[in-house]
Short mmCIF file of N, CA and C in Angstrom, two decimals:
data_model
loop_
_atom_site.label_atom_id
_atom_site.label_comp_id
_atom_site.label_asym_id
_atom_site.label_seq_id
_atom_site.Cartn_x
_atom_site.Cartn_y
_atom_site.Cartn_z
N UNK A 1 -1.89 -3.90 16.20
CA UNK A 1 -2.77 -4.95 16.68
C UNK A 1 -3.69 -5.37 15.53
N UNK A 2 -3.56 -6.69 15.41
CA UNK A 2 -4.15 -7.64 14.02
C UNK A 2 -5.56 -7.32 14.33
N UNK A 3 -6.90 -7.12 13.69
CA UNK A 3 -8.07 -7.41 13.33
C UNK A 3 -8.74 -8.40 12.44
N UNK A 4 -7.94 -7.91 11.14
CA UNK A 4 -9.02 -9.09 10.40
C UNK A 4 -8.13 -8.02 8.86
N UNK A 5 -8.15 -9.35 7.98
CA UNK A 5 -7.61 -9.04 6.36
C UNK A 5 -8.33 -9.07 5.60
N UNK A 6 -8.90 -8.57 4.51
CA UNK A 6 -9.87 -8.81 3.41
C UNK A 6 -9.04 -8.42 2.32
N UNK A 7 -8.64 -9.61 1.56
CA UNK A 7 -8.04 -9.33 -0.27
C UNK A 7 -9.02 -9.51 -0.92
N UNK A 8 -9.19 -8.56 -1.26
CA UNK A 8 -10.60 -8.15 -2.44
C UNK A 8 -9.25 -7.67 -3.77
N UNK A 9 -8.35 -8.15 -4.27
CA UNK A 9 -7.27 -7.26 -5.14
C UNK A 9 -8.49 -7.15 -6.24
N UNK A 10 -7.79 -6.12 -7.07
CA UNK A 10 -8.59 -5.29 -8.10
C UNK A 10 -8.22 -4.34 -8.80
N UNK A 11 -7.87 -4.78 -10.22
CA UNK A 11 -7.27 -3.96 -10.88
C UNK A 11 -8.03 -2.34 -10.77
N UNK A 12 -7.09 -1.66 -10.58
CA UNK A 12 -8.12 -0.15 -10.64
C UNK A 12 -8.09 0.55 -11.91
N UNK A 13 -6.40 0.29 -12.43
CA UNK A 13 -5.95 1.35 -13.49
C UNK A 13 -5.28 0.63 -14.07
N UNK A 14 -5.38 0.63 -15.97
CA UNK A 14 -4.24 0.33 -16.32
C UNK A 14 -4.20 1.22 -18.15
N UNK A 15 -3.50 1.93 -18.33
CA UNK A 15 -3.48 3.05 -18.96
C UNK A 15 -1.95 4.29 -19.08
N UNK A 16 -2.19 5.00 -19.63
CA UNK A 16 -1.25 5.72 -20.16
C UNK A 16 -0.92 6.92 -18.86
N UNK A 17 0.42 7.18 -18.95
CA UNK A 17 0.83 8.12 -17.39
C UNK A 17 0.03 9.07 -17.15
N UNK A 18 0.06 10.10 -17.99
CA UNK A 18 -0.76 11.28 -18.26
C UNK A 18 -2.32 11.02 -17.42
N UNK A 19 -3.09 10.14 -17.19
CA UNK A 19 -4.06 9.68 -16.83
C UNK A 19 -3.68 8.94 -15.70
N UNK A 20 -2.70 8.49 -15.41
CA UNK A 20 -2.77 7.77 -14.04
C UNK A 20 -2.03 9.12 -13.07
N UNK A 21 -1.47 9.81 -13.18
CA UNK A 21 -1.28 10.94 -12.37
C UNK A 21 -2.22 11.96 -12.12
N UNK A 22 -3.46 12.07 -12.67
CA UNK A 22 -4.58 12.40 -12.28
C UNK A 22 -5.80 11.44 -11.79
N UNK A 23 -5.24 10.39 -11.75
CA UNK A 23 -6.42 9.31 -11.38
C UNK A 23 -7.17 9.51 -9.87
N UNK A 24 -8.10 9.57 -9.90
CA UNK A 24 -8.71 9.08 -8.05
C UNK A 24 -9.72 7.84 -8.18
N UNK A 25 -9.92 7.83 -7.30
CA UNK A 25 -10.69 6.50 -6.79
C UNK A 25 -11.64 6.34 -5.66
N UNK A 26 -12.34 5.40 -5.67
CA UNK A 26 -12.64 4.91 -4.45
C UNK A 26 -12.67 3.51 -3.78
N UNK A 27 -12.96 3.25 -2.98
CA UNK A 27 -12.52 2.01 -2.42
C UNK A 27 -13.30 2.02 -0.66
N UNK A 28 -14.40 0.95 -0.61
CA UNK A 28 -15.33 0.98 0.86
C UNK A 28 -15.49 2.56 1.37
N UNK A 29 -16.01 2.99 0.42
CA UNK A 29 -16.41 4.62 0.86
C UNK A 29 -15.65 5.40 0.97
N UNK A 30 -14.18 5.19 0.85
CA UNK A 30 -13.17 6.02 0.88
C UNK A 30 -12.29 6.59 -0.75
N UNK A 31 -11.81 8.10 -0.65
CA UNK A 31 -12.04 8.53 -1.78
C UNK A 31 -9.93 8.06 -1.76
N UNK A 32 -9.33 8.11 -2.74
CA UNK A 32 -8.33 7.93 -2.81
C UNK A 32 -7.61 8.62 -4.26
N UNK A 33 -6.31 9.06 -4.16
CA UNK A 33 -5.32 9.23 -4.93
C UNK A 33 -3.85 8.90 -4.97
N UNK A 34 -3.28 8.80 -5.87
CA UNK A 34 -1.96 7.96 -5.98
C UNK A 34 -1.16 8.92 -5.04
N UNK A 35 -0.88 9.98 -4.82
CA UNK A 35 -0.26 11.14 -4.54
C UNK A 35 -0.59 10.65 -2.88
N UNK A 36 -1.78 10.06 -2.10
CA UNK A 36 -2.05 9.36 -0.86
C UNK A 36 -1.06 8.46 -0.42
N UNK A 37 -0.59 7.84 -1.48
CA UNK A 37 0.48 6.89 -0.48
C UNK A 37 1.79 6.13 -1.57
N UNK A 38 2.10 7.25 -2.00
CA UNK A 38 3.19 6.91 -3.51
C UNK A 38 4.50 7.16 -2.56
N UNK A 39 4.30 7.97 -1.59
CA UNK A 39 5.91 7.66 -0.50
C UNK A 39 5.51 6.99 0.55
N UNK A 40 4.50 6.02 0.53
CA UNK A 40 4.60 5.09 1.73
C UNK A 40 5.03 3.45 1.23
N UNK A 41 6.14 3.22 0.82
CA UNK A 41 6.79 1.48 0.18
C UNK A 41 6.28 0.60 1.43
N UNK A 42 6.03 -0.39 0.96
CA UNK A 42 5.61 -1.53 2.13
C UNK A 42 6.59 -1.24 3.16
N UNK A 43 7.62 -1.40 2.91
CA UNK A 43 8.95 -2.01 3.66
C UNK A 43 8.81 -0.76 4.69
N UNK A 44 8.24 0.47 4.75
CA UNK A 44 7.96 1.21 5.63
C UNK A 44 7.44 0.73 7.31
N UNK A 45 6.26 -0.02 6.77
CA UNK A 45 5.48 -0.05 7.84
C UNK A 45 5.56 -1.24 8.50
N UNK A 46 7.23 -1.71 8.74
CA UNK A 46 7.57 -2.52 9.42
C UNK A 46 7.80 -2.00 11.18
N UNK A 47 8.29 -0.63 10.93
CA UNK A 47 8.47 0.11 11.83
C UNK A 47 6.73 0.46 12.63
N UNK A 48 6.02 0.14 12.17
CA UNK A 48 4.73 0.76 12.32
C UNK A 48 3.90 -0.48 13.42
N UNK A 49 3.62 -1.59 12.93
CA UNK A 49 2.85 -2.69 13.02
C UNK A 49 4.07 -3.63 13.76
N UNK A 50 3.71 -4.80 14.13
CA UNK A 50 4.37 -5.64 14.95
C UNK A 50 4.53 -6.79 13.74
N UNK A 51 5.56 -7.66 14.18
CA UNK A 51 6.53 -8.74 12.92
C UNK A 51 5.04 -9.80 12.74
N UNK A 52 4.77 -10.12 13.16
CA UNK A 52 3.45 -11.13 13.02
C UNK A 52 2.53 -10.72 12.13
N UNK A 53 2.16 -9.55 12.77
CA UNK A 53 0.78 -8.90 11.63
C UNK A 53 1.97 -8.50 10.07
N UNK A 54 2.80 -8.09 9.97
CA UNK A 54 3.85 -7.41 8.72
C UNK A 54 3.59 -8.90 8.20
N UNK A 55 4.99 -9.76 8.70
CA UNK A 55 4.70 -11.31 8.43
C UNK A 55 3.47 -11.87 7.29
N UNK A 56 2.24 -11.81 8.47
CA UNK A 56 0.60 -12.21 7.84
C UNK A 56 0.37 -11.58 6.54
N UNK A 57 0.80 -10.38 6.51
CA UNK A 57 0.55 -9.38 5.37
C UNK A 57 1.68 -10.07 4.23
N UNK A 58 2.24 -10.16 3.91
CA UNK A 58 3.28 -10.41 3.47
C UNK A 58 3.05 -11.88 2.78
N UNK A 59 2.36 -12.55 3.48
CA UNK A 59 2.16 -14.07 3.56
C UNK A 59 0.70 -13.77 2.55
N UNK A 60 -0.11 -13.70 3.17
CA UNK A 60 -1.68 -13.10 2.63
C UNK A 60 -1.44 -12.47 1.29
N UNK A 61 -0.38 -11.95 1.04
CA UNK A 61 -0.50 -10.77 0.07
C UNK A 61 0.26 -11.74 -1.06
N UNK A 62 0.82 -12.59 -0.70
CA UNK A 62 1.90 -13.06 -1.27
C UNK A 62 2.84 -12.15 -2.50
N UNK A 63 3.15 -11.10 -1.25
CA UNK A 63 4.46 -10.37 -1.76
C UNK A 63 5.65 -11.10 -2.18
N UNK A 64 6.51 -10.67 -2.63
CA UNK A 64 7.62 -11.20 -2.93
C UNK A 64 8.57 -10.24 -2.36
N UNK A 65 9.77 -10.55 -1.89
CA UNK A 65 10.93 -9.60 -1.36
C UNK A 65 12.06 -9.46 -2.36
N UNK A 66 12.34 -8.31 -2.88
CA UNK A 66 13.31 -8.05 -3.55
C UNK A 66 14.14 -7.35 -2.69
N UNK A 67 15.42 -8.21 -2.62
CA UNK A 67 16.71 -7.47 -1.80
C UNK A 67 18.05 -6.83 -2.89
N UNK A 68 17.42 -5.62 -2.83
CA UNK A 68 18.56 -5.10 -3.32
C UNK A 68 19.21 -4.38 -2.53
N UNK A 69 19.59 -2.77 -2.97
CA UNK A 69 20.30 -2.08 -2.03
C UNK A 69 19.15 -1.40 -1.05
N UNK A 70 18.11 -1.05 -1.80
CA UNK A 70 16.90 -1.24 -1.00
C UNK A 70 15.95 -2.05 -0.79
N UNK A 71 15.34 -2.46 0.31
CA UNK A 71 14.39 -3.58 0.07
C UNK A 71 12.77 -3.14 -0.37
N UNK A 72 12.43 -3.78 -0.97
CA UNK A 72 11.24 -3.80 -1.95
C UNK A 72 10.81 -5.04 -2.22
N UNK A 73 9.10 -4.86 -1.66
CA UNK A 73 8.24 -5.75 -1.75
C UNK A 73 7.52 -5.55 -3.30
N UNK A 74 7.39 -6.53 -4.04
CA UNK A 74 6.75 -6.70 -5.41
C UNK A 74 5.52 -7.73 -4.76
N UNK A 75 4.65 -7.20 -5.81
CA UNK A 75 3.25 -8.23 -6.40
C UNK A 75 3.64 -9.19 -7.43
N UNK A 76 2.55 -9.20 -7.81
CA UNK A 76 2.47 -10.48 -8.20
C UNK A 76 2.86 -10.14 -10.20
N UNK A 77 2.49 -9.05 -10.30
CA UNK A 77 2.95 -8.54 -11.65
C UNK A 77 4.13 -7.98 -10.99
N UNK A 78 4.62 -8.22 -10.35
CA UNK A 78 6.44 -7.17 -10.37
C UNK A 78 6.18 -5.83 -10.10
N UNK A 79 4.78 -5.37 -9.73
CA UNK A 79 5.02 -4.17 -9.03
C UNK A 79 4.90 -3.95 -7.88
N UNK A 80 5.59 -2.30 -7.49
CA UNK A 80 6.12 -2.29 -6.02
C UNK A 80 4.66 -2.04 -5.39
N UNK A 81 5.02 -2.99 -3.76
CA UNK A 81 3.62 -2.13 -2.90
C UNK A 81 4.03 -1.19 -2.00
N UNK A 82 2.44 -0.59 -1.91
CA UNK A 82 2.90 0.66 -1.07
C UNK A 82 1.58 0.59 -0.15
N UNK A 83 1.63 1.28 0.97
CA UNK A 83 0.70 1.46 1.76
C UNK A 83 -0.10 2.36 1.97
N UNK A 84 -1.06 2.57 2.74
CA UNK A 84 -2.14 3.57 3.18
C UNK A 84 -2.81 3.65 4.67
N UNK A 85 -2.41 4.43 5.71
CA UNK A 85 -3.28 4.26 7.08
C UNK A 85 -4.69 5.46 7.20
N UNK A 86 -5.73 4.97 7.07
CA UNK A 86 -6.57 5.86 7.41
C UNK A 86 -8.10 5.22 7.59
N UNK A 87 -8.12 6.33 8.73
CA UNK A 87 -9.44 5.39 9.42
C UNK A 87 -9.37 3.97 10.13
N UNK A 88 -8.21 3.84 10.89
CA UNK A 88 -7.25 2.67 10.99
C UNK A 88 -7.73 1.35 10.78
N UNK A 89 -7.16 1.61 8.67
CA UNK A 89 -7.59 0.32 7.99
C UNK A 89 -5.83 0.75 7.39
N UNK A 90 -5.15 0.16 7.17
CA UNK A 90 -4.06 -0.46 6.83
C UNK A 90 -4.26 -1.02 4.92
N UNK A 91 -4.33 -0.03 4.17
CA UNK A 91 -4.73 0.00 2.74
C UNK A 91 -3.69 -0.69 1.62
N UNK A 92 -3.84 -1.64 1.09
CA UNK A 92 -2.14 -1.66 0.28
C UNK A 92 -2.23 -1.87 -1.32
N UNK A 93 -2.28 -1.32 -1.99
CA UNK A 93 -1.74 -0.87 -3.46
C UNK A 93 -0.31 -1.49 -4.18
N UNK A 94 -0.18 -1.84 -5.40
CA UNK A 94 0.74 -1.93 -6.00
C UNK A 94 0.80 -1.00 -7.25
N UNK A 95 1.26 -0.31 -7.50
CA UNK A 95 1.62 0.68 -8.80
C UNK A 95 3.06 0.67 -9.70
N UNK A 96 2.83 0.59 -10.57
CA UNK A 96 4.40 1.07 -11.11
C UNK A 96 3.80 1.60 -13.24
N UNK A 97 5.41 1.28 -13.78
CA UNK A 97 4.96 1.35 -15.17
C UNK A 97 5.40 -0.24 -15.43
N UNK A 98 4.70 -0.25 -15.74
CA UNK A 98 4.14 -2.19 -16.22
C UNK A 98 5.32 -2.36 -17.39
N UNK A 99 4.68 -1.84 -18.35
CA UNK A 99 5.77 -1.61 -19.67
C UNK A 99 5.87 -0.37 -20.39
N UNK A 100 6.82 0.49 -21.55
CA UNK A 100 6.94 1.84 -21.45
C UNK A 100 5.75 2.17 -21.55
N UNK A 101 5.71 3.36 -21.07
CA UNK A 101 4.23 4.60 -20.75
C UNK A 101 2.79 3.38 -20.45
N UNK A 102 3.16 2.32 -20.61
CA UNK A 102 1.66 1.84 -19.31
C UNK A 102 1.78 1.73 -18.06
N UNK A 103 0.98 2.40 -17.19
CA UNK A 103 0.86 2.17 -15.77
C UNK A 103 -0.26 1.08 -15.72
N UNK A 104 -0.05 0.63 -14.09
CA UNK A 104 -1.09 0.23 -13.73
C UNK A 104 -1.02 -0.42 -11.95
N UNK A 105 -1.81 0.12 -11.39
CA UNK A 105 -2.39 0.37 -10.14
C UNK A 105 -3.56 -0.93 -9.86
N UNK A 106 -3.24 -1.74 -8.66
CA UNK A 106 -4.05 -2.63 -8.26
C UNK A 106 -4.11 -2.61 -6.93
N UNK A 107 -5.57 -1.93 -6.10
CA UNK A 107 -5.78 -2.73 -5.12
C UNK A 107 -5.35 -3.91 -4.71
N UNK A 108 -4.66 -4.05 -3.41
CA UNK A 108 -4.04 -5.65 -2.68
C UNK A 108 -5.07 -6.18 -2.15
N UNK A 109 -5.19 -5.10 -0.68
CA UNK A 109 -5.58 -5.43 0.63
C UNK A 109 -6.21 -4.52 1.46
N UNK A 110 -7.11 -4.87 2.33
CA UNK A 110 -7.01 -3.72 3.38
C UNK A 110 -6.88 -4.88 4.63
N UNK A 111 -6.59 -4.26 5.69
CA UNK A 111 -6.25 -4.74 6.80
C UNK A 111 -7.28 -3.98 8.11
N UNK A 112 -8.05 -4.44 8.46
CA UNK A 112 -9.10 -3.36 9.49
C UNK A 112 -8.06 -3.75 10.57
N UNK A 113 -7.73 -2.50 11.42
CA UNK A 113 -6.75 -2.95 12.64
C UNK A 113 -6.81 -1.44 13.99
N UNK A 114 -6.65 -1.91 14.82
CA UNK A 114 -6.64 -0.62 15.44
C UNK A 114 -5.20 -0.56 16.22
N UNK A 115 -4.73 0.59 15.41
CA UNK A 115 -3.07 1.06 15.48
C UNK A 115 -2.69 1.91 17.15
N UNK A 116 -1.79 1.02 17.82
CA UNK A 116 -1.27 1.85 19.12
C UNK A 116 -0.68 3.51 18.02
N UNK A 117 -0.89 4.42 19.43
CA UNK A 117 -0.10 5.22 18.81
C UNK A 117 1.62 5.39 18.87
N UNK A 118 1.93 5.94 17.81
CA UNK A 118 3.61 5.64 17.36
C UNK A 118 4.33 6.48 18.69
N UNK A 119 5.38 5.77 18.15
CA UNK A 119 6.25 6.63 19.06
C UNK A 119 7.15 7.81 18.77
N UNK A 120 7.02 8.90 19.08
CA UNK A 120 7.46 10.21 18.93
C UNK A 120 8.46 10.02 17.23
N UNK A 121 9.58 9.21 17.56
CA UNK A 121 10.62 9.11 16.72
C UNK A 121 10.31 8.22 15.38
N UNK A 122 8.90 7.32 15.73
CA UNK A 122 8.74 6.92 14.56
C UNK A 122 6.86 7.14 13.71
N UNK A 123 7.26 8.17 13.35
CA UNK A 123 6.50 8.84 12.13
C UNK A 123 5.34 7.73 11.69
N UNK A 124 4.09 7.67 11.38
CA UNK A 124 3.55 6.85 11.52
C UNK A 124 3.30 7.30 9.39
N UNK A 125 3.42 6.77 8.46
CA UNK A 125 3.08 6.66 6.58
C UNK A 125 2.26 7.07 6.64
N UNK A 126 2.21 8.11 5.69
CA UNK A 126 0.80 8.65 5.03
C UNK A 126 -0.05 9.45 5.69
N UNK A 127 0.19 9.94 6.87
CA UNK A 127 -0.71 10.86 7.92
C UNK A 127 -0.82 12.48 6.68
N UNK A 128 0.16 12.93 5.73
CA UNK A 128 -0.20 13.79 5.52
C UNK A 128 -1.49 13.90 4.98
N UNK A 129 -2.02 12.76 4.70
CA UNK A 129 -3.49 12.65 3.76
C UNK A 129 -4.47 13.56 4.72
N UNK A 130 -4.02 13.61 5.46
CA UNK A 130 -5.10 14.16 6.74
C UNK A 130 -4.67 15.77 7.19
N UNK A 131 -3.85 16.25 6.69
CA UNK A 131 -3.65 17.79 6.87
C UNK A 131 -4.45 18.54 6.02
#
């Protein structure tokens, strides 16, 4: 269920690996690390959210869809996004290696939303942040 979008994007990181695999952050009071949502790919949380709000996001974010054998959403520099649920704000990141050994990590989006709960069979991204 949609709330409300705020793209504030913002480069966070852009630097050598060694340093972005220890990186943290913060972001509206919340503390963050790459290791938070590096196995949550956009294309996840289709299963999660309803086609309208995904859609909006998608549109808002102005992702791009790469169809390969897997599907993968790119930014706007060609890197992949990935997601974040916590505190049900709907967080979204793009990371990759830009060019050899530079990374770089940009805040998208957050999405304030308040999430039905999932259904048994479908696993809701990124909950381990919370164990």
């Amino acid at each position: 269920m949609y709330k409300k979008i705020e793209i504030n994007r913002k480069k966070i990181f852009d630097g050598k690996e060694e340093d972005f695999l220890k990186l943290s952050f913060e972001i509206n009071n919340e503390n963050f690390k790459i290791s938070d949502f590096y196995n949550n790919p956009l294309r996840d949380i289709e299963k999660i959210i309803n086609k309208t709000d995904f859609d909006l996001i998608i549109k808002e974010g102005k992702f791009k869809l790469k169809n390969s054998f897997i599907k993968t959403y790119l930014s706007q520099e060609g890197l992949e996004v990935y997601y974040l649920i916590k505190n049900d704000n709907i967080y979204l990141f793009s990371f990759g290696e830009f060019q050899p050994t530079r990374y770089m990590l940009f805040f998208e989006m957050l999405e304030t939303t308040k999430l039905e709960d999932p259904k048994p069979d479908k696993p809701r991204g990124g909950w381990s942040v919370f164990d």
